PDB file of C-alpha atoms and ligand atoms in Angstrom:
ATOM      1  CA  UNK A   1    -121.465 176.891 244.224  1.00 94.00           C
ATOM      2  CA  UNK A   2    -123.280 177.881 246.937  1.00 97.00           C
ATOM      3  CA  UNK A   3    -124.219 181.216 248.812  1.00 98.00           C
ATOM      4  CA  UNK A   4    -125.066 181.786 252.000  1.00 98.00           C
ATOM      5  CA  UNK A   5    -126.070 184.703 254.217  1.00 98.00           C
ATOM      6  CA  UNK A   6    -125.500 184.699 257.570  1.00 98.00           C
ATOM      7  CA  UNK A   7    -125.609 187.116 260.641  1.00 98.00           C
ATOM      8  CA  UNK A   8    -122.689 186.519 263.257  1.00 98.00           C
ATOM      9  CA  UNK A   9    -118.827 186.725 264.468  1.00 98.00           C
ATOM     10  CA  UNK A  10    -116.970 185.437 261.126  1.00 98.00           C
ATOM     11  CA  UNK A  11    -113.687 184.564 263.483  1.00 98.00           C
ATOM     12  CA  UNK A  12    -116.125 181.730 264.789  1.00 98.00           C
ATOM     13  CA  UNK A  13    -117.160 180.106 261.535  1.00 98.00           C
ATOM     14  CA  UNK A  14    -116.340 176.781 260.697  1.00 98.00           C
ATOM     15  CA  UNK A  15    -115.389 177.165 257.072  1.00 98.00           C
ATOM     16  CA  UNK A  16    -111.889 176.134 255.053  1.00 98.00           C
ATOM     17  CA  UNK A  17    -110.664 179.853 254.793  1.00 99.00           C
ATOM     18  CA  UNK A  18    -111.708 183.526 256.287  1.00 98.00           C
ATOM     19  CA  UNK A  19    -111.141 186.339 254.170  1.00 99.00           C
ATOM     20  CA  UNK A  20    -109.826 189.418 256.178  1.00 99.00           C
ATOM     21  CA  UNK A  21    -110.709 193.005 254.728  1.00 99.00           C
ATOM     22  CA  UNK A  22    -107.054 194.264 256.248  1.00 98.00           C
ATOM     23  CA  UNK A  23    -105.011 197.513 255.337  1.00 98.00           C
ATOM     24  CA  UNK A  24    -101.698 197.301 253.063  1.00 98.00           C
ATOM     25  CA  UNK A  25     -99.886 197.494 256.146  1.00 98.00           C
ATOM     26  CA  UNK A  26    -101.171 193.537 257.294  1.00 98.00           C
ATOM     27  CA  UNK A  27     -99.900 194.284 260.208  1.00 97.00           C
ATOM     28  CA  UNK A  28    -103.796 194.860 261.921  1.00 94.00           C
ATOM     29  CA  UNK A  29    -106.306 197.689 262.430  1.00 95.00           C
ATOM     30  CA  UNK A  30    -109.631 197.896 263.722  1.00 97.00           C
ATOM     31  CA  UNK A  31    -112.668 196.097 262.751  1.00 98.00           C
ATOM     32  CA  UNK A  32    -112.669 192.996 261.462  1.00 98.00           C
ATOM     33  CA  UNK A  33    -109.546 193.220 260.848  1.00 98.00           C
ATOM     34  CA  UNK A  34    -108.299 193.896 264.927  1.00 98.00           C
ATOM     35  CA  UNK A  35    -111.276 190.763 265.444  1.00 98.00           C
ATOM     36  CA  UNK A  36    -109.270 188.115 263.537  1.00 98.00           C
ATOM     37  CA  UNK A  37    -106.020 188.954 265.049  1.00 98.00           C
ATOM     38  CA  UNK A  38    -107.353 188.889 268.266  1.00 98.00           C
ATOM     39  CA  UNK A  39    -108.933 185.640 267.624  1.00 98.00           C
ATOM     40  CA  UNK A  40    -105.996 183.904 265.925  1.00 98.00           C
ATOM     41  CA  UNK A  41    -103.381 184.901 267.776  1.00 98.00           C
ATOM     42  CA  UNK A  42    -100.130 186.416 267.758  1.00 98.00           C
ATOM     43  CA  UNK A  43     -98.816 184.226 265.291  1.00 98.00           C
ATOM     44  CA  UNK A  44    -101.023 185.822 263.056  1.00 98.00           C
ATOM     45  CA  UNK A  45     -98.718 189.111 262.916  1.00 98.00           C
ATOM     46  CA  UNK A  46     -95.845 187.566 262.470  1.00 98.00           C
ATOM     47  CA  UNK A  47     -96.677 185.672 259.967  1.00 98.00           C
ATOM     48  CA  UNK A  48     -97.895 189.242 258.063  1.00 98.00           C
ATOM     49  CA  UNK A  49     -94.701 190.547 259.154  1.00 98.00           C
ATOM     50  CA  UNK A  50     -92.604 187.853 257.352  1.00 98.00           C
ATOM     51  CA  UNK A  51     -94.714 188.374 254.770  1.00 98.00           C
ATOM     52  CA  UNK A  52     -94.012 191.942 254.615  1.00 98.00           C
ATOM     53  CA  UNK A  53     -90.253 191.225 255.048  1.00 98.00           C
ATOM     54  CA  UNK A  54     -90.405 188.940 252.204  1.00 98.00           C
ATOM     55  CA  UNK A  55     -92.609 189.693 249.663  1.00 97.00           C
ATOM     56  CA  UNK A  56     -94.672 192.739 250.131  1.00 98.00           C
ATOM     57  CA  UNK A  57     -91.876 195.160 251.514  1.00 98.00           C
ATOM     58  CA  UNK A  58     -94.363 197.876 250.188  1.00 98.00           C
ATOM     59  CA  UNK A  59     -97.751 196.468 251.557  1.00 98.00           C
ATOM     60  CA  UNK A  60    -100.443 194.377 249.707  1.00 98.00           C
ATOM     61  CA  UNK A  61    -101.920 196.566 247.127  1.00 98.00           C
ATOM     62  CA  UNK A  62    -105.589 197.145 247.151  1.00 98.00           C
ATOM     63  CA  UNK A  63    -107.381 194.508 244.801  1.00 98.00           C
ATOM     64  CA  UNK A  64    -105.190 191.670 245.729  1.00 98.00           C
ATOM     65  CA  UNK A  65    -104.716 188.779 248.197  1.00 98.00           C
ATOM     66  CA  UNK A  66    -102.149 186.876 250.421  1.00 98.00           C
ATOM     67  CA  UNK A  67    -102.743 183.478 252.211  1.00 98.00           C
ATOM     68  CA  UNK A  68    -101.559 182.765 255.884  1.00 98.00           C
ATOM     69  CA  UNK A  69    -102.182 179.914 258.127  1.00 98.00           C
ATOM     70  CA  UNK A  70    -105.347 180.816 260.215  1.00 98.00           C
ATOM     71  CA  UNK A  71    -103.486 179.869 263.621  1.00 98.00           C
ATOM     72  CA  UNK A  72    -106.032 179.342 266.686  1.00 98.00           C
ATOM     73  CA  UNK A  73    -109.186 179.977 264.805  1.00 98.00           C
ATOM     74  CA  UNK A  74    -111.396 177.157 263.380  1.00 98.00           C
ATOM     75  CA  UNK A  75    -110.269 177.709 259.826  1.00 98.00           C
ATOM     76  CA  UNK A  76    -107.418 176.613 257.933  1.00 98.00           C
ATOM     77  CA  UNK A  77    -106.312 179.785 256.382  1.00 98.00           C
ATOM     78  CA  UNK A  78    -106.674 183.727 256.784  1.00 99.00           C
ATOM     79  CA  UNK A  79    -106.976 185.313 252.859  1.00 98.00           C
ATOM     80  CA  UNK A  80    -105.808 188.726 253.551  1.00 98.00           C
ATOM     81  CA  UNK A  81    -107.011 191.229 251.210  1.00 99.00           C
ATOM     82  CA  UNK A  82    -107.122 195.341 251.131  1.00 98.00           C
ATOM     83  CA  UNK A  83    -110.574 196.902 250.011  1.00 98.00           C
ATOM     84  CA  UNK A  84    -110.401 200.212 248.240  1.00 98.00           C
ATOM     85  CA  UNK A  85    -111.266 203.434 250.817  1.00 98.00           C
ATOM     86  CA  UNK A  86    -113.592 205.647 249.776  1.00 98.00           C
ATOM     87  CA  UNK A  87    -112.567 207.891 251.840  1.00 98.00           C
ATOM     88  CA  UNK A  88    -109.325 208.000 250.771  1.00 98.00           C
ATOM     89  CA  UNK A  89    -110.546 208.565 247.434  1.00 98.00           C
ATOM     90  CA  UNK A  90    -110.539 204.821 246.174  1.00 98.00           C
ATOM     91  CA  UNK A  91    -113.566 204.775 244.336  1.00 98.00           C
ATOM     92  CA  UNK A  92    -113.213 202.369 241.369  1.00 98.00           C
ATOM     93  CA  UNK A  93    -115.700 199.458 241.821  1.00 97.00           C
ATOM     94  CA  UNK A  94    -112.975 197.195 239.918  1.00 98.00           C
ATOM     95  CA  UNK A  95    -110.611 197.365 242.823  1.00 98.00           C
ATOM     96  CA  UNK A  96    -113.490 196.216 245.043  1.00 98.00           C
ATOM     97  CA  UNK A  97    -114.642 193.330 243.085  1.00 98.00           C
ATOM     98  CA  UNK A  98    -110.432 192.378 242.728  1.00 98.00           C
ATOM     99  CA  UNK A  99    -110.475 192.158 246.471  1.00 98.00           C
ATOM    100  CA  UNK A 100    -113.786 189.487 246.417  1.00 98.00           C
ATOM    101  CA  UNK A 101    -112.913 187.914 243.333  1.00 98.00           C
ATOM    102  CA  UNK A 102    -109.180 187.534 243.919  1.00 98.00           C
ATOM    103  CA  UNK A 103    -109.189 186.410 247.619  1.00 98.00           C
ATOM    104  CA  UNK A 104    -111.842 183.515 245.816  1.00 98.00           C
ATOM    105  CA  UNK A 105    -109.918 182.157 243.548  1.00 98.00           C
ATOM    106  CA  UNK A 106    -106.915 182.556 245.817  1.00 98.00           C
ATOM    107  CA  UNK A 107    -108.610 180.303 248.657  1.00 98.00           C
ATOM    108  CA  UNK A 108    -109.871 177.697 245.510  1.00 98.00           C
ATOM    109  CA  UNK A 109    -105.857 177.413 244.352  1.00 98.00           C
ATOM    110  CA  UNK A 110    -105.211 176.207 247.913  1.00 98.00           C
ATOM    111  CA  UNK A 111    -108.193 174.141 247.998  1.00 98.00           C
ATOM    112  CA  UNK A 112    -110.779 175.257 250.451  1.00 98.00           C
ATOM    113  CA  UNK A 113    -114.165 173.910 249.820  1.00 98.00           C
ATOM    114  CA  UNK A 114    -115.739 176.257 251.786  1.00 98.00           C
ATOM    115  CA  UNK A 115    -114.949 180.566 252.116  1.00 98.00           C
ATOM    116  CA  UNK A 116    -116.327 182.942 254.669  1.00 99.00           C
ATOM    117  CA  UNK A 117    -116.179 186.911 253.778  1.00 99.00           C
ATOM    118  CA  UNK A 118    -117.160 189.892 255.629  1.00 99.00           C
ATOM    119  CA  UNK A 119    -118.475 193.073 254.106  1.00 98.00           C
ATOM    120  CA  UNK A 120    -114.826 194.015 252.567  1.00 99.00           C
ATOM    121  CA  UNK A 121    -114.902 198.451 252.482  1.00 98.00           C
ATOM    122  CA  UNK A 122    -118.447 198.548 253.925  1.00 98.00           C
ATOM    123  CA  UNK A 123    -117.350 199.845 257.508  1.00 98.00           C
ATOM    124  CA  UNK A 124    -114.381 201.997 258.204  1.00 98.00           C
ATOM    125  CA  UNK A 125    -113.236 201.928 254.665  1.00 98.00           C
ATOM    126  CA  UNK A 126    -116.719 203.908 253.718  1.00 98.00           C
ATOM    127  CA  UNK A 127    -118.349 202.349 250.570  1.00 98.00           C
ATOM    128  CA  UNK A 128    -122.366 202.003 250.435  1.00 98.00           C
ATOM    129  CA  UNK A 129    -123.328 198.908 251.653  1.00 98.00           C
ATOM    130  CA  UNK A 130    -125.455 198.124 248.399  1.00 98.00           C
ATOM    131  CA  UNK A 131    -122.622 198.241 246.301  1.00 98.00           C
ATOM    132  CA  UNK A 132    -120.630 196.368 248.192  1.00 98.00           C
ATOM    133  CA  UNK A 133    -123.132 193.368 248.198  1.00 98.00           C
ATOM    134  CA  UNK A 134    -123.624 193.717 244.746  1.00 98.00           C
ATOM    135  CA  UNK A 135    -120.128 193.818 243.612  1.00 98.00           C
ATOM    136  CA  UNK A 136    -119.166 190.960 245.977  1.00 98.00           C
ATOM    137  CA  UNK A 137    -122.207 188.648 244.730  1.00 98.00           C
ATOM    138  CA  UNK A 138    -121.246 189.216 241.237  1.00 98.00           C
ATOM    139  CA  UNK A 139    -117.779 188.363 241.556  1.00 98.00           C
ATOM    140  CA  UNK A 140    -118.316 185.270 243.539  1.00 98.00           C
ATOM    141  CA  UNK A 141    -121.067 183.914 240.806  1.00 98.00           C
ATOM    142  CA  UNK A 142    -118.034 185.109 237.951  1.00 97.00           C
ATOM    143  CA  UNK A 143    -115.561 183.086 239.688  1.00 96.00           C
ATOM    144  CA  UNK A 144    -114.568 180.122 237.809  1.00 95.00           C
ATOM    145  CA  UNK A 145    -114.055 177.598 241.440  1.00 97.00           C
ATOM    146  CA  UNK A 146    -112.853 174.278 241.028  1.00 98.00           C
ATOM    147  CA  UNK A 147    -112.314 173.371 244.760  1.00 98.00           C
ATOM    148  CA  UNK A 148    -114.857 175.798 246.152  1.00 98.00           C
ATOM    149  CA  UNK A 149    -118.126 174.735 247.158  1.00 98.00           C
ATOM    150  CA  UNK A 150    -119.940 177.405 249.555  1.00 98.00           C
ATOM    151  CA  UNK A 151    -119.032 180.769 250.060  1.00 98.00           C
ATOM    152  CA  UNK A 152    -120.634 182.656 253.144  1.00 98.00           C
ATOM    153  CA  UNK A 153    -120.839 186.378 253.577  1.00 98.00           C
ATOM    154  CA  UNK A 154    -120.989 186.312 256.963  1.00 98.00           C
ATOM    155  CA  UNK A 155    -122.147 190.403 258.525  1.00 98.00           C
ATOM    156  CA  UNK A 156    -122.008 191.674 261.572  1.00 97.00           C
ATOM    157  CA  UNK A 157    -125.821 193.115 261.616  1.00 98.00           C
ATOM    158  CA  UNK A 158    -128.875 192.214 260.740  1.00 98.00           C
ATOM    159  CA  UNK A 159    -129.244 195.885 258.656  1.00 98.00           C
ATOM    160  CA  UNK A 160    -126.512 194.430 256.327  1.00 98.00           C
ATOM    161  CA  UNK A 161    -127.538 190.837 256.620  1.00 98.00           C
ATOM    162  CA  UNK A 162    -130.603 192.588 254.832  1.00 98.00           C
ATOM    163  CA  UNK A 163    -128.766 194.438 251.425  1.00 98.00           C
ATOM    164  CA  UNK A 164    -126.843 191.193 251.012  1.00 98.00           C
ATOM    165  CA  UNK A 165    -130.300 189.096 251.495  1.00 98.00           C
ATOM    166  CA  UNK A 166    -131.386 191.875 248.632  1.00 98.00           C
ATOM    167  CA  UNK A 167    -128.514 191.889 246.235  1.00 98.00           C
ATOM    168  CA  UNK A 168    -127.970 188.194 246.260  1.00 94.00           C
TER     169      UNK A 168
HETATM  170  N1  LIG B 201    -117.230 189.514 261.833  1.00 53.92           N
HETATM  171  C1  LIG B 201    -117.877 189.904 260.700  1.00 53.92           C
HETATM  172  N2  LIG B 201    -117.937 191.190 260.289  1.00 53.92           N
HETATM  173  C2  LIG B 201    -117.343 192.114 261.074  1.00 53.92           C
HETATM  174  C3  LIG B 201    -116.646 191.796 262.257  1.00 53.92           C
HETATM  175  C4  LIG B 201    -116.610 190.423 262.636  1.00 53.92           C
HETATM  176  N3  LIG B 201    -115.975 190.007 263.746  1.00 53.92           N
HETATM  177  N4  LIG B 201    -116.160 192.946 262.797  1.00 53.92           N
HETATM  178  C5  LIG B 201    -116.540 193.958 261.991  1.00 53.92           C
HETATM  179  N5  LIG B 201    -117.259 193.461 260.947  1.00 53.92           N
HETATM  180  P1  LIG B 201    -114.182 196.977 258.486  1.00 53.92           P
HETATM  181  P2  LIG B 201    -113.164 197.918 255.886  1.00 53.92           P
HETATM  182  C6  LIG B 201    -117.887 194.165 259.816  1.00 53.92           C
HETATM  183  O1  LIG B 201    -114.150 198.369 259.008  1.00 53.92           O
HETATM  184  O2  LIG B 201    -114.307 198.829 255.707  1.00 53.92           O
HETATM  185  C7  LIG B 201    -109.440 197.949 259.550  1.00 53.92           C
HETATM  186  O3  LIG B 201    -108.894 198.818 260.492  1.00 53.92           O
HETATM  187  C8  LIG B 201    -118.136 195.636 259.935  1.00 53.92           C
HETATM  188  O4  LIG B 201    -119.290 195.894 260.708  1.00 53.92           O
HETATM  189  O5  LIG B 201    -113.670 195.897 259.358  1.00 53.92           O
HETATM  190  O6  LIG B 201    -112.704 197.105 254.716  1.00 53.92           O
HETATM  191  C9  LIG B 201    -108.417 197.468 258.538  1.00 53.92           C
HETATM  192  O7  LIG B 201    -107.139 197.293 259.133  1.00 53.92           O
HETATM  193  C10 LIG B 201    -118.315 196.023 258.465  1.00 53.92           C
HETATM  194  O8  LIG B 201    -119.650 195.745 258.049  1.00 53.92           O
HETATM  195  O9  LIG B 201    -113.366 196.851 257.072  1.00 53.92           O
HETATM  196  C11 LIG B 201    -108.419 198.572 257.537  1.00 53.92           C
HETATM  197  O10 LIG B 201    -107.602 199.645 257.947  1.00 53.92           O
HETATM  198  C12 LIG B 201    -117.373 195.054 257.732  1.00 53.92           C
HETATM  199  O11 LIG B 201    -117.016 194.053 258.695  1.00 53.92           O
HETATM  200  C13 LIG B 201    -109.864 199.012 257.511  1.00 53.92           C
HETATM  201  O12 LIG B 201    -110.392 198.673 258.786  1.00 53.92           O
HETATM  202  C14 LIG B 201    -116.106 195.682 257.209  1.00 53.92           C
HETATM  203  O13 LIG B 201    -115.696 196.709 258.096  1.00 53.92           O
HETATM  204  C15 LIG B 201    -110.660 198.257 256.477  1.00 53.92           C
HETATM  205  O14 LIG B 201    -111.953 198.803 256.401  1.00 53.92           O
END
């Protein structure tokens, strides 16, 4: 499998599947969250609601991932995941790799040959950029992919272009 690191928008890249770093709520926020939906469309929120209605009645737990359809943006599918906040005190790197490593294999099991993923609890979720790119490039190498064939991290600036450049 291959990784690549690029700089840029990740609602604009051309891949099978974009992985969201959302809240449990999936039902938007700020960041790169509040980017997708705007990008995709409001058929993005109702398909989290339905989700909600259906299966998560008490939110997506932090660790773990849900598939929608990816509605107006290049990609096929949205992987929704929740990052741990640090703020919040959600400081076990295991719940951070889950997110990466689950929202993977997730996006394999439907698949994609290609996965784009933004720095999941490195902005308004507070974890240390470092250990967020090193966590996230170990759990992609760990994955076991059968389908997948390039995962991007795809950041927002050049500054954390740079620790992923370094961890990977
Ligand atoms: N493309 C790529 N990366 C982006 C984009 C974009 N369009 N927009 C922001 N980033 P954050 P978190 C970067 O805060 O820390 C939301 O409100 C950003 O610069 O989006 O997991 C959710 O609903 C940063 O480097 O996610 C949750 O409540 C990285 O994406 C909460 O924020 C992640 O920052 C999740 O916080």
């Amino acid at each position: 499998m291959r990784i690549d690191i690029v700089t840029g928008d990740i609602t604009t890249r051309r891949v099978d599947a974009i992985v969201n770093a959302a809240n449990s709520s999936l039902l938007g926020g700020g960041g790169v969250d509040g980017a997708i939906h705007l990008a995709a469309g409001p058929e993005l929120l109702e398909a989290c609601q339905e989700l909600r209605r259906k299966d998560y009645r008490d939110g997506l737990p932090v660790g773990h991932a849900v598939a929608t359809p990816a509605f107006r943006l290049p990609a096929r599918w949205v992987i929704h995941t929740v990052g741990p906040n640090w703020h919040a005190g959600q400081r076990d790197p295991d719940l951070l790799r889950s997110a990466f490593f689950e929202s993977l294999t997730l996006a394999d099991s439907l698949g994609a040959t290609s996965v784009a993923f933004p720095a999941i609890s490195a902005g308004i979720y507070g974890w240390d950029p470092r250990v967020v790119a090193r966590t996230a490039v170990d759990a992609v190498r760990e994955a076991d992919t059968q389908t997948v064939e390039l995962v991007e991290f795809v950041l927002f600036s050049e500054d954390m272009a740079d620790v992923f450049v370094a961890a990977a």
